[in-house]
Every structure is written in structure tokens, then in C-alpha cells.
Amino acid sequence: MTAEAADSLDARRARMIAEVEQMARDTAQATDRPVLDARVLAALRKVERHRYMPAARAAQAYENHAQPIGHEQTISQPFIVALMTDLLNLQPDHRVLEVGTGSGYQAAVLAELVRAVYTIEIVEPLGRTAAQALLAAGYWNVHPRIGDGYAGWPEQAPFDAIMVTAAAPYLPQPLVEQLKPGGRLVIPLGERGGAQVLTLVEKDARGKVSQRRVLDVRFVPLTRKPAR
Ligand code: SAH
């Protein structure tokens, strides 16, 4: 890549961040987060989103939109990636579980912020492509796996934070169990194709679980059978 091309990508990422910040202000009434954590924005500024998209779509990589990545799945909108990451209150020593690796983009953003990311994808070719992209970008702290993330990753539990990037009709109980006391989980809840609400789940120090509705969203569904 020429220096000029790299410059233009950096300029596009800077514009994308400005749009994400604007959207955070516009949705603040619902989300209660008018200003997102500077560390989260810095991670979005750094991660090369075009690496996680099909080559034919790379030109649109820094638009603040969701995009198709094949197998009827999508890479999430940068604002939603930023908001979900922000809601988890991540710390550098955290170990995080992501359900729905998809393109690997969200995992890369998480990997900029925490010690270790465990990410599960049910569609094998997507999971393999994402794992390759993450490795090529040098994210040694991301541990990808193919499987049904509904059951979480018991061998690596408990997690400081959990992010589910596909919509479920209800909160998967195994994930709640694999969340540490004091931990946070974000998940879009709602029926397939219907209204979904991004929901923040908090487990307090004594293990009591509470939920807050954050924002109306649209995600692909959490499926239960490994698709090939
Ligand atoms: N975080 C992704 C968003 C991908 S869309 C990104 O940054 O690109 C959601 C993904 O969840 C899809 O790839 C879909 O195949 C996957 N998925 C759906 N149900 C799943 C399940 N039960 N376990 C693991 N992944 C699942």
C-alpha cells in the first residue's frame, strides 16, 4: 500500500469516528451515553475494518453502516460496535467472551482493549476467514472457535464481560452463569425479524442479575444448529 493510500484510509477512519460520535449524541436519550469512552473510540480509530470485509466491499469499509459478509451474515455498524464495547466498561486485564465472531471486526476492537478475547462462530467458513484475518492483523490475544455460542465456553469461564452479536429471543442461561460477579453482558433481545432491544445485563457482586434496555437495534438471529 502506498503512503498516500494509507493516509486516505486514516482520514476515512477519522471521519467514521466523527460519525460514530455524532450518533452517540443523537441516541443519548435512549442510551444514556452521549460521549463514548475515549479508549473505545481510539480502538475503532486503530482497527483496519477493511481487513474484515470481502474485498469487493472494502471501499465501503469506513462508512458507518452494517455490511453483508456472506452466508447471510453482516459486519455490525461501527456505531453499534462502539456502543456495545462502551457498555461493557472494559479494563485491560479483562477476559471477554464474544458470541458471533462474524467478520472478526468486533473481536479486533475488543482485542485492542483487553487481555484476552474468546470468540465463537457457528458458521464454519466465516469463523475460519475471521480467524485468518485476526491472525494476519497480529491479534494473538484472540482465541477463535467454531461452535454454538449459546452454550458459551465453559472451559474458559468465568468471563469479566460477555458480548452477544446476534439476536436471541431470551437471555441464554449458560452465558449468565459464565459471567463473573460484577460483570456485564450485552445482547440484542427480541424475536427473529421483529423488534429487538440492545440489553445490558449486570451481575452484581452477590450474583444478582439485572437488565436495562438500551436501544432498538436490528441484528441477525442467534441460531442453534451448526450451519455449513
Ligand atoms: N461480531 C460480528 C457480527 C457478526 S453478525 C462482526 O463484528 O462482524 C452475528 C454472527 O453471529 C454471524 O456471523 C452468525 O453466524 C453468528 N451466530 C449466530 N448464531 C450463533 C451461535 N449460536 N453461536 C455462534 N455464532 C452465532
XYZ file of N, CA and C and ligand atoms in Angstrom:
710
model
N 0.850 -1.204 0.000
C 0.000 0.000 0.000
C 0.887 1.257 0.000
N 0.553 2.223 -0.822
C 1.345 3.451 -0.864
C 1.051 4.305 0.370
N 1.950 5.239 0.670
C 1.752 6.125 1.817
C 0.468 6.943 1.623
N 0.222 7.292 0.375
C -0.974 8.096 0.069
C -2.256 7.318 0.371
N -2.265 6.033 -0.026
C -3.441 5.191 0.214
C -3.653 4.996 1.715
N -2.553 4.792 2.462
C -2.656 4.613 3.903
C -3.208 5.880 4.562
N -2.759 7.023 4.081
C -3.249 8.316 4.569
C -4.740 8.446 4.368
N -5.188 8.041 3.188
C -6.596 8.216 2.886
C -7.447 7.276 3.749
N -6.924 6.086 4.059
C -7.649 5.180 4.965
C -7.743 5.788 6.350
N -6.644 6.389 6.788
C -6.634 7.008 8.110
C -7.641 8.170 8.156
N -7.691 8.940 7.084
C -8.643 10.050 7.020
C -10.075 9.516 7.040
N -10.303 8.406 6.355
C -11.653 7.823 6.354
C -12.044 7.307 7.733
N -11.058 6.722 8.421
C -11.362 6.238 9.776
C -11.664 7.418 10.705
N -10.946 8.517 10.517
C -11.196 9.708 11.341
C -12.627 10.216 11.102
N -13.058 10.226 9.848
C -14.439 10.656 9.533
C -15.449 9.686 10.130
N -15.134 8.395 10.066
C -16.034 7.391 10.634
C -16.217 7.624 12.138
N -15.118 7.953 12.823
C -15.201 8.214 14.269
C -16.071 9.435 14.541
N -15.933 10.469 13.714
C -16.761 11.675 13.881
C -18.241 11.305 13.748
N -18.566 10.422 12.796
C -19.961 9.993 12.616
C -20.445 9.166 13.803
N -19.563 8.306 14.315
C -19.919 7.494 15.486
C -20.203 8.409 16.684
N -19.362 9.424 16.859
C -19.551 10.351 17.988
C -20.862 11.128 17.850
N -21.172 11.522 16.604
C -22.427 12.238 16.359
C -23.613 11.333 16.695
N -23.528 10.083 16.262
C -24.623 9.145 16.500
C -24.799 8.874 17.990
N -23.685 8.868 18.718
C -23.765 8.676 20.174
C -24.557 9.831 20.801
N -24.288 11.050 20.339
C -25.040 12.197 20.865
C -26.509 12.091 20.481
N -26.777 11.692 19.224
C -28.161 11.617 18.734
C -28.999 10.567 19.458
N -28.359 9.528 19.963
C -29.111 8.436 20.598
C -29.017 8.485 22.127
N -28.420 9.554 22.651
C -28.106 9.608 24.084
C -29.335 9.505 24.980
N -30.497 9.985 24.461
C -31.691 9.929 25.291
C -32.016 8.471 25.662
N -31.838 7.574 24.699
C -32.093 6.152 24.957
C -30.912 5.492 25.665
N -29.703 5.771 25.208
C -28.547 5.007 25.693
C -27.959 5.518 27.000
N -28.154 6.822 27.285
C -27.560 7.434 28.469
C -26.028 7.554 28.331
N -25.484 7.398 27.126
C -24.034 7.505 26.892
C -23.782 8.497 25.744
N -23.933 9.802 25.989
C -23.727 10.792 24.915
C -22.281 10.831 24.432
N -21.356 10.510 25.347
C -19.939 10.515 24.990
C -19.381 9.127 25.284
N -18.854 8.493 24.249
C -18.312 7.138 24.435
C -16.887 7.228 24.975
N -16.472 6.167 25.690
C -15.136 6.071 26.284
C -14.062 6.339 25.217
N -13.138 7.239 25.530
C -12.078 7.609 24.577
C -11.243 6.405 24.157
N -11.090 5.437 25.070
C -10.299 4.245 24.718
C -11.015 3.411 23.662
N -12.342 3.379 23.763
C -13.133 2.629 22.771
C -13.018 3.309 21.405
N -13.135 4.625 21.386
C -13.034 5.354 20.116
C -11.631 5.195 19.519
N -10.621 5.201 20.384
C -9.238 5.021 19.888
C -9.064 3.637 19.266
N -9.716 2.633 19.848
C -9.634 1.274 19.297
C -10.299 1.224 17.918
N -11.452 1.882 17.776
C -12.123 1.920 16.464
C -11.293 2.689 15.440
N -10.610 3.699 15.930
C -9.768 4.505 15.042
C -8.595 3.663 14.519
N -8.173 2.726 15.340
C -6.981 1.946 15.011
C -7.270 0.708 14.150
N -8.364 0.020 14.439
C -8.614 -1.257 13.763
C -8.951 -1.030 12.287
N -8.284 -1.801 11.425
C -8.461 -1.652 9.977
C -9.669 -2.479 9.521
N -10.825 -1.833 9.551
C -12.079 -2.559 9.283
C -12.074 -3.213 7.911
N -11.352 -2.623 6.945
C -11.368 -3.199 5.594
C -10.778 -4.614 5.555
N -9.944 -4.953 6.553
C -9.368 -6.299 6.596
C -10.406 -7.376 6.891
N -11.553 -6.971 7.431
C -12.562 -7.933 7.889
C -13.759 -7.988 6.945
N -13.594 -7.381 5.758
C -14.695 -7.360 4.805
C -14.276 -8.001 3.496
N -15.281 -8.564 2.749
C -14.943 -9.114 1.443
C -14.283 -8.028 0.593
N -13.276 -8.411 -0.217
C -12.509 -7.430 -0.994
C -13.417 -6.500 -1.798
N -14.499 -7.055 -2.326
C -15.393 -6.259 -3.169
C -16.090 -5.143 -2.390
N -16.119 -5.265 -1.069
C -16.822 -4.293 -0.225
C -15.858 -3.341 0.487
N -14.573 -3.592 0.353
C -13.580 -2.880 1.164
C -13.664 -1.363 0.992
N -14.084 -0.919 -0.178
C -14.173 0.520 -0.415
C -15.171 1.193 0.528
N -16.151 0.408 1.007
C -17.167 0.969 1.917
C -16.836 0.721 3.394
N -15.634 0.251 3.646
C -15.306 -0.221 4.998
C -15.467 0.851 6.070
N -15.256 2.123 5.702
C -15.279 3.155 6.754
C -16.538 3.994 6.742
N -17.607 3.427 6.120
C -18.923 4.040 6.246
C -19.566 3.494 7.519
N -20.324 4.342 8.184
C -20.944 3.941 9.447
C -22.214 3.120 9.190
N -22.026 1.947 8.528
C -23.151 1.074 8.203
C -22.763 -0.374 8.468
N -23.783 -1.217 8.664
C -23.566 -2.661 8.622
C -23.368 -3.035 7.153
N -22.661 -4.149 6.902
C -22.420 -4.577 5.517
C -22.520 -6.097 5.454
N -22.971 -6.626 4.308
C -23.003 -8.090 4.168
C -21.596 -8.689 4.109
N -21.406 -9.839 4.749
C -20.100 -10.531 4.713
C -20.254 -11.942 4.167
N -21.414 -12.251 3.530
C -21.659 -13.590 3.003
C -22.365 -14.465 4.022
N -22.880 -15.625 3.569
C -23.585 -16.575 4.429
C -24.738 -15.901 5.182
N -25.339 -14.889 4.531
C -26.485 -14.152 5.107
C -26.142 -13.462 6.425
N -24.859 -13.177 6.648
C -24.457 -12.523 7.896
C -23.928 -11.124 7.594
N -23.747 -10.341 8.642
C -23.299 -8.954 8.449
C -22.181 -8.606 9.432
N -21.390 -7.626 9.028
C -20.456 -6.973 9.950
C -21.252 -5.818 10.550
N -21.232 -5.684 11.884
C -22.083 -4.691 12.542
C -21.675 -3.267 12.184
N -22.623 -2.363 12.351
C -22.374 -0.938 12.135
C -21.341 -0.429 13.155
N -20.359 0.354 12.711
C -19.336 0.840 13.657
C -19.916 1.502 14.914
N -20.981 2.286 14.783
C -21.551 2.895 15.990
C -22.017 1.836 16.984
N -22.657 0.780 16.470
C -23.161 -0.276 17.363
C -21.989 -1.024 18.010
N -20.928 -1.263 17.230
C -19.722 -1.888 17.782
C -19.172 -1.021 18.928
N -19.115 0.284 18.686
C -18.591 1.208 19.701
C -19.483 1.221 20.937
N -20.788 1.302 20.720
C -21.723 1.377 21.849
C -21.669 0.097 22.694
N -21.719 -1.061 22.029
C -21.710 -2.327 22.778
C -20.402 -2.482 23.558
N -19.307 -2.061 22.947
C -18.000 -2.150 23.615
C -17.975 -1.210 24.817
N -18.459 0.004 24.614
C -18.504 1.021 25.675
C -19.311 0.519 26.879
N -20.445 -0.128 26.596
C -21.345 -0.562 27.672
C -20.703 -1.600 28.589
N -19.681 -2.297 28.100
C -19.069 -3.357 28.901
C -18.077 -2.834 29.942
N -17.722 -1.526 29.893
C -16.768 -0.965 30.876
C -15.501 -1.815 30.983
N -14.869 -2.063 29.864
C -13.741 -2.990 29.834
C -12.484 -2.417 30.483
N -11.706 -3.304 31.091
C -10.418 -2.961 31.699
C -9.329 -3.800 31.034
N -8.081 -3.300 31.023
C -7.008 -4.004 30.306
C -6.788 -5.450 30.750
N -7.095 -5.773 31.997
C -6.839 -7.143 32.461
C -8.032 -8.078 32.252
N -9.067 -7.598 31.566
C -10.274 -8.417 31.397
C -10.100 -9.550 30.384
N -10.877 -10.623 30.614
C -11.034 -11.712 29.652
C -12.493 -11.684 29.213
N -12.681 -11.594 27.879
C -14.024 -11.345 27.347
C -14.455 -12.472 26.419
N -15.739 -12.820 26.476
C -16.317 -13.782 25.535
C -17.190 -13.043 24.536
N -16.992 -13.339 23.251
C -17.889 -12.823 22.211
C -18.600 -14.010 21.557
N -19.908 -13.917 21.424
C -20.679 -14.932 20.696
C -21.080 -14.324 19.362
N -20.626 -14.924 18.243
C -20.902 -14.388 16.906
C -19.690 -13.649 16.362
N -18.633 -14.398 16.018
C -17.394 -13.780 15.512
C -17.639 -13.021 14.221
N -18.479 -13.606 13.347
C -18.781 -12.977 12.056
C -17.517 -12.650 11.295
N -17.313 -11.370 11.044
C -16.149 -10.910 10.274
C -14.864 -10.909 11.099
N -15.004 -10.847 12.426
C -13.838 -10.704 13.299
C -13.576 -9.253 13.705
N -14.327 -8.325 13.125
C -14.058 -6.901 13.399
C -14.277 -6.543 14.874
N -15.419 -6.950 15.406
C -15.692 -6.647 16.814
C -14.639 -7.292 17.725
N -14.220 -8.505 17.376
C -13.192 -9.184 18.179
C -11.893 -8.380 18.167
N -11.560 -7.800 16.999
C -10.339 -6.987 16.903
C -10.449 -5.746 17.784
N -11.616 -5.117 17.784
C -11.817 -3.926 18.633
C -11.664 -4.319 20.105
N -12.253 -5.441 20.489
C -12.125 -5.914 21.875
C -10.665 -6.209 22.206
N -9.965 -6.818 21.237
C -8.572 -7.223 21.469
C -7.658 -6.030 21.722
N -8.053 -4.858 21.223
C -7.277 -3.639 21.486
C -7.405 -3.204 22.948
N -8.470 -3.670 23.607
C -8.823 -3.115 24.917
C -8.607 -4.053 26.097
N -8.546 -5.353 25.833
C -8.480 -6.308 26.941
C -7.369 -7.335 26.735
N -7.145 -8.118 27.772
C -6.073 -9.113 27.769
C -6.354 -10.261 26.817
N -7.579 -10.780 26.838
C -7.884 -11.953 26.014
C -9.336 -11.939 25.562
N -9.534 -12.328 24.308
C -10.875 -12.389 23.726
C -11.124 -13.825 23.269
N -12.201 -14.421 23.745
C -12.626 -15.754 23.313
C -13.850 -15.533 22.446
N -13.806 -15.992 21.187
C -14.911 -15.684 20.282
C -15.382 -16.929 19.553
N -16.695 -17.108 19.492
C -17.299 -18.326 18.936
C -18.167 -17.973 17.737
N -18.000 -18.718 16.646
C -18.819 -18.515 15.449
C -19.414 -19.847 15.024
N -20.692 -19.820 14.659
C -21.369 -21.073 14.309
C -21.211 -21.432 12.837
N -20.999 -20.442 11.961
C -20.832 -20.708 10.525
C -19.343 -20.906 10.241
N -18.970 -22.175 9.984
C -17.548 -22.523 9.932
C -16.712 -21.669 8.963
N -17.136 -21.486 7.688
C -16.282 -20.696 6.789
C -16.087 -19.250 7.268
N -17.109 -18.669 7.882
C -16.960 -17.311 8.422
C -15.941 -17.299 9.548
N -16.061 -18.272 10.447
C -15.157 -18.346 11.588
C -13.714 -18.526 11.148
N -13.528 -19.336 10.077
C -12.159 -19.568 9.595
C -11.579 -18.319 8.955
N -12.397 -17.635 8.129
C -11.925 -16.406 7.478
C -11.586 -15.345 8.531
N -12.440 -15.227 9.539
C -12.207 -14.234 10.591
C -10.926 -14.558 11.352
N -10.722 -15.830 11.671
C -9.524 -16.229 12.419
C -8.269 -15.869 11.638
N -8.313 -16.085 10.319
C -7.159 -15.742 9.477
C -6.909 -14.238 9.467
N -7.995 -13.469 9.344
C -7.852 -12.004 9.301
C -7.281 -11.478 10.617
N -7.744 -12.057 11.728
C -7.271 -11.606 13.049
C -5.797 -11.934 13.244
N -5.403 -13.106 12.768
C -4.006 -13.511 12.890
C -3.127 -12.637 11.993
N -3.596 -12.389 10.767
C -2.838 -11.552 9.825
C -2.641 -10.146 10.388
N -3.615 -9.683 11.164
C -3.522 -8.339 11.757
C -2.707 -8.361 13.056
N -2.313 -9.560 13.494
C -1.429 -9.659 14.663
C -2.137 -9.732 16.007
N -3.425 -10.100 16.015
C -4.151 -10.192 17.291
C -3.973 -11.574 17.916
N -2.841 -11.772 18.549
C -2.533 -13.059 19.189
C -3.397 -13.302 20.407
N -4.020 -12.266 20.925
C -4.832 -12.438 22.140
C -6.287 -12.778 21.844
N -6.601 -13.064 20.567
C -7.965 -13.516 20.240
C -7.942 -15.032 20.043
N -8.856 -15.705 20.732
C -8.950 -17.163 20.642
C -10.270 -17.531 19.974
N -10.228 -17.843 18.667
C -11.473 -18.142 17.954
C -11.834 -19.623 18.026
N -13.113 -19.894 17.905
C -13.603 -21.270 17.953
C -14.847 -21.392 17.094
N -15.042 -22.564 16.475
C -16.276 -22.814 15.734
C -17.212 -23.583 16.655
N -18.456 -23.154 16.744
C -19.409 -23.886 17.573
C -20.640 -23.054 17.851
N -21.514 -23.608 18.676
C -22.742 -22.909 19.066
C -22.460 -22.122 20.345
N -22.408 -20.808 20.204
C -22.071 -19.948 21.332
C -23.148 -19.850 22.394
N -24.324 -20.424 22.113
C -25.397 -20.398 23.117
C -24.907 -20.996 24.426
N -24.073 -22.026 24.295
C -23.575 -22.727 25.484
C -22.361 -22.027 26.098
N -21.913 -20.924 25.477
C -20.735 -20.231 25.992
C -19.485 -21.069 25.786
N -18.500 -20.858 26.660
C -17.210 -21.548 26.555
C -16.826 -21.946 27.983
N -17.452 -23.020 28.504
C -17.318 -23.354 29.928
C -15.866 -23.530 30.369
N -15.004 -24.080 29.463
C -13.605 -24.344 29.852
C -12.845 -23.050 30.158
N -13.286 -21.949 29.599
C -12.585 -20.676 29.805
C -13.321 -19.751 30.777
N -14.503 -20.141 31.203
C -15.311 -19.321 32.104
C -14.689 -19.314 33.502
N -14.977 -18.315 34.346
C -15.907 -17.212 34.091
C -15.244 -16.044 33.359
N -16.060 -15.199 32.729
C -15.582 -14.041 31.969
C -15.926 -12.738 32.694
N -15.066 -11.742 32.492
C -15.330 -10.420 33.070
C -16.474 -9.729 32.326
N -16.594 -10.046 31.027
C -17.645 -9.426 30.212
C -17.987 -10.376 29.074
N -19.242 -10.294 28.619
C -19.699 -11.140 27.510
C -20.477 -10.275 26.536
N -20.206 -10.454 25.238
C -20.936 -9.725 24.207
C -21.546 -10.722 23.229
N -22.837 -10.591 23.003
C -23.512 -11.447 22.029
C -23.885 -10.557 20.845
N -23.420 -10.921 19.636
C -23.640 -10.037 18.490
C -24.681 -10.603 17.516
N -25.559 -11.492 18.026
C -26.702 -11.978 17.254
C -27.903 -11.937 18.199
N -29.097 -11.752 17.616
C -30.278 -11.525 18.460
C -30.887 -12.829 18.943
N -31.201 -12.874 20.222
C -31.812 -14.060 20.823
C -33.190 -13.685 21.370
N -34.131 -14.649 21.355
C -35.465 -14.347 21.892
C -35.436 -14.171 23.411
N -34.446 -14.776 24.058
C -34.307 -14.612 25.509
C -32.829 -14.757 25.875
N -32.521 -14.390 27.101
C -31.140 -14.400 27.568
C -30.655 -15.849 27.784
N -29.596 -16.290 27.059
C -29.128 -17.670 27.267
C -28.573 -17.861 28.682
N -29.166 -18.792 29.417
C -28.783 -19.016 30.814
C -27.310 -19.411 30.981
N -26.743 -20.254 30.063
C -25.326 -20.616 30.237
C -24.413 -19.392 30.235
N -24.778 -18.371 29.453
C -23.927 -17.171 29.396
C -24.002 -16.409 30.707
N -25.193 -16.317 31.269
C -25.344 -15.629 32.564
C -24.495 -16.341 33.619
N -24.505 -17.675 33.565
C -23.733 -18.445 34.543
C -22.227 -18.255 34.372
N -21.796 -17.985 33.127
C -20.359 -17.849 32.859
C -19.857 -16.415 33.036
N -20.726 -15.537 33.516
C -20.339 -14.144 33.788
C -19.911 -14.019 35.254
N -18.762 -13.346 35.469
C -18.284 -13.149 36.845
C -19.218 -12.224 37.617
N -19.277 -12.358 38.935
C -19.964 -11.342 39.732
C -19.308 -9.987 39.450
N -20.116 -8.942 39.299
C -19.587 -7.626 38.940
C -19.418 -7.468 37.438
N -19.738 -8.522 36.681
C -19.531 -8.489 35.232
C -20.722 -7.950 34.461
N -20.474 -7.634 33.201
C -21.518 -7.087 32.329
C -21.629 -7.909 31.057
N -22.843 -7.974 30.528
C -23.121 -8.714 29.294
C -24.019 -7.834 28.429
N -23.740 -7.736 27.137
C -24.656 -7.016 26.227
C -25.177 -7.988 25.180
N -26.453 -7.858 24.870
C -27.111 -8.779 23.932
C -28.342 -8.109 23.317
N -28.538 -8.275 22.006
C -29.807 -7.827 21.427
C -30.880 -8.875 21.728
N -31.965 -8.475 22.373
C -33.043 -9.411 22.709
C -34.269 -9.098 21.877
N -34.876 -10.134 21.293
C -36.098 -9.941 20.516
C -36.270 -11.067 19.525
N -37.474 -11.126 18.944
C -37.791 -12.208 18.019
C -37.107 -11.988 16.683
N -36.868 -13.070 15.975
C -36.285 -13.068 14.636
C -37.073 -12.126 13.712
N -36.408 -11.173 13.095
C -37.070 -10.279 12.144
C -37.924 -9.203 12.803
N -38.214 -9.344 14.089
C -39.063 -8.368 14.773
C -38.233 -7.308 15.469
N -38.883 -6.588 16.387
C -38.176 -5.545 17.117
C -37.192 -6.185 18.083
N -35.996 -5.622 18.152
C -35.006 -6.115 19.101
C -34.502 -4.943 19.935
N -34.159 -5.248 21.145
C -33.655 -4.211 22.045
C -32.276 -4.620 22.554
N -31.297 -3.752 22.289
C -29.978 -3.981 22.856
C -30.125 -3.887 24.371
N -29.694 -4.948 25.068
C -29.950 -5.042 26.504
C -28.633 -5.210 27.259
N -28.501 -4.429 28.321
C -27.326 -4.529 29.184
C -27.704 -5.343 30.416
N -26.970 -6.419 30.646
C -27.224 -7.289 31.791
C -26.066 -7.113 32.766
N -26.387 -6.877 34.021
C -25.331 -6.721 35.028
C -25.524 -7.753 36.128
N -24.411 -8.363 36.516
C -24.434 -9.299 37.643
C -23.696 -8.622 38.783
N -24.370 -8.394 39.905
C -23.697 -7.662 40.980
C -22.777 -8.589 41.777
N -22.076 -8.001 42.746
C -21.052 -8.742 43.487
C -21.639 -9.964 44.179
N -22.958 -9.915 44.487
C -23.585 -11.052 45.178
C -24.261 -12.008 44.198
N -24.102 -11.712 42.882
C -24.628 -12.636 41.877
C -26.037 -12.321 41.402
N -26.600 -11.186 41.891
C -27.952 -10.815 41.464
C -27.892 -10.183 40.069
N -28.806 -10.594 39.196
C -28.775 -10.174 37.793
C -29.868 -9.151 37.515
N -29.485 -8.028 36.878
C -30.485 -7.029 36.486
C -30.297 -6.689 35.009
N -31.359 -6.163 34.386
C -31.316 -5.856 32.957
C -31.764 -4.430 32.705
N -31.138 -3.779 31.721
C -31.570 -2.448 31.286
C -31.693 -2.439 29.768
N -32.797 -1.896 29.253
C -32.986 -1.752 27.810
C -32.220 -0.534 27.356
N -31.427 -0.659 26.303
C -30.549 0.444 25.895
C -31.003 1.116 24.599
N -31.272 0.315 23.552
C -31.549 0.923 22.247
C -32.216 -0.100 21.331
N -33.142 0.380 20.482
C -33.734 -0.506 19.466
C -32.684 -0.791 18.403
N -32.534 -2.049 18.044
C -31.493 -2.452 17.087
C -32.033 -3.516 16.141
N -31.240 -3.843 15.126
C -31.592 -4.951 14.222
C -30.352 -5.806 13.994
N -30.418 -7.033 14.442
C -29.296 -7.973 14.302
C -29.764 -9.238 13.591
N -28.828 -9.999 13.028
C -29.161 -11.329 12.509
C -29.449 -12.219 13.729
N -30.253 -13.281 13.516
C -30.630 -14.118 14.667
C -29.506 -15.016 15.170
N -29.548 -15.281 16.462
C -28.706 -16.313 17.069
C -29.321 -17.644 16.651
N -28.538 -18.484 15.952
C -29.067 -19.770 15.509
C -28.546 -20.856 16.437
N -29.110 -22.043 16.333
C -28.731 -23.097 17.268
C -28.041 -24.288 16.625
N -28.128 -24.422 15.279
C -27.506 -25.595 14.644
C -26.311 -25.167 13.827
N -25.157 -25.852 14.003
C -24.021 -25.518 13.156
C -24.424 -25.578 11.685
N -24.275 -24.467 10.960
C -24.585 -24.443 9.528
C -23.272 -24.631 8.765
N -23.350 -25.201 7.591
C -22.125 -25.428 6.803
C -22.252 -24.835 5.428
N -19.409 -9.520 15.701
C -19.587 -9.689 14.281
C -21.043 -9.550 13.906
C -21.462 -10.724 13.101
S -23.183 -10.949 12.853
C -18.695 -8.736 13.491
O -18.036 -7.896 14.083
O -18.624 -8.875 12.284
C -23.504 -12.237 14.019
C -22.771 -13.539 13.837
O -23.273 -14.442 14.816
C -22.964 -14.218 12.494
O -21.720 -14.441 11.895
C -23.648 -15.532 12.853
O -23.273 -16.607 12.025
C -23.195 -15.738 14.284
N -24.030 -16.630 15.082
C -25.374 -16.804 15.040
N -25.774 -17.715 15.946
C -24.652 -18.135 16.600
C -24.414 -19.075 17.646
N -25.400 -19.783 18.219
N -23.147 -19.252 18.067
C -22.112 -18.554 17.492
N -22.294 -17.663 16.494
C -23.549 -17.449 16.056
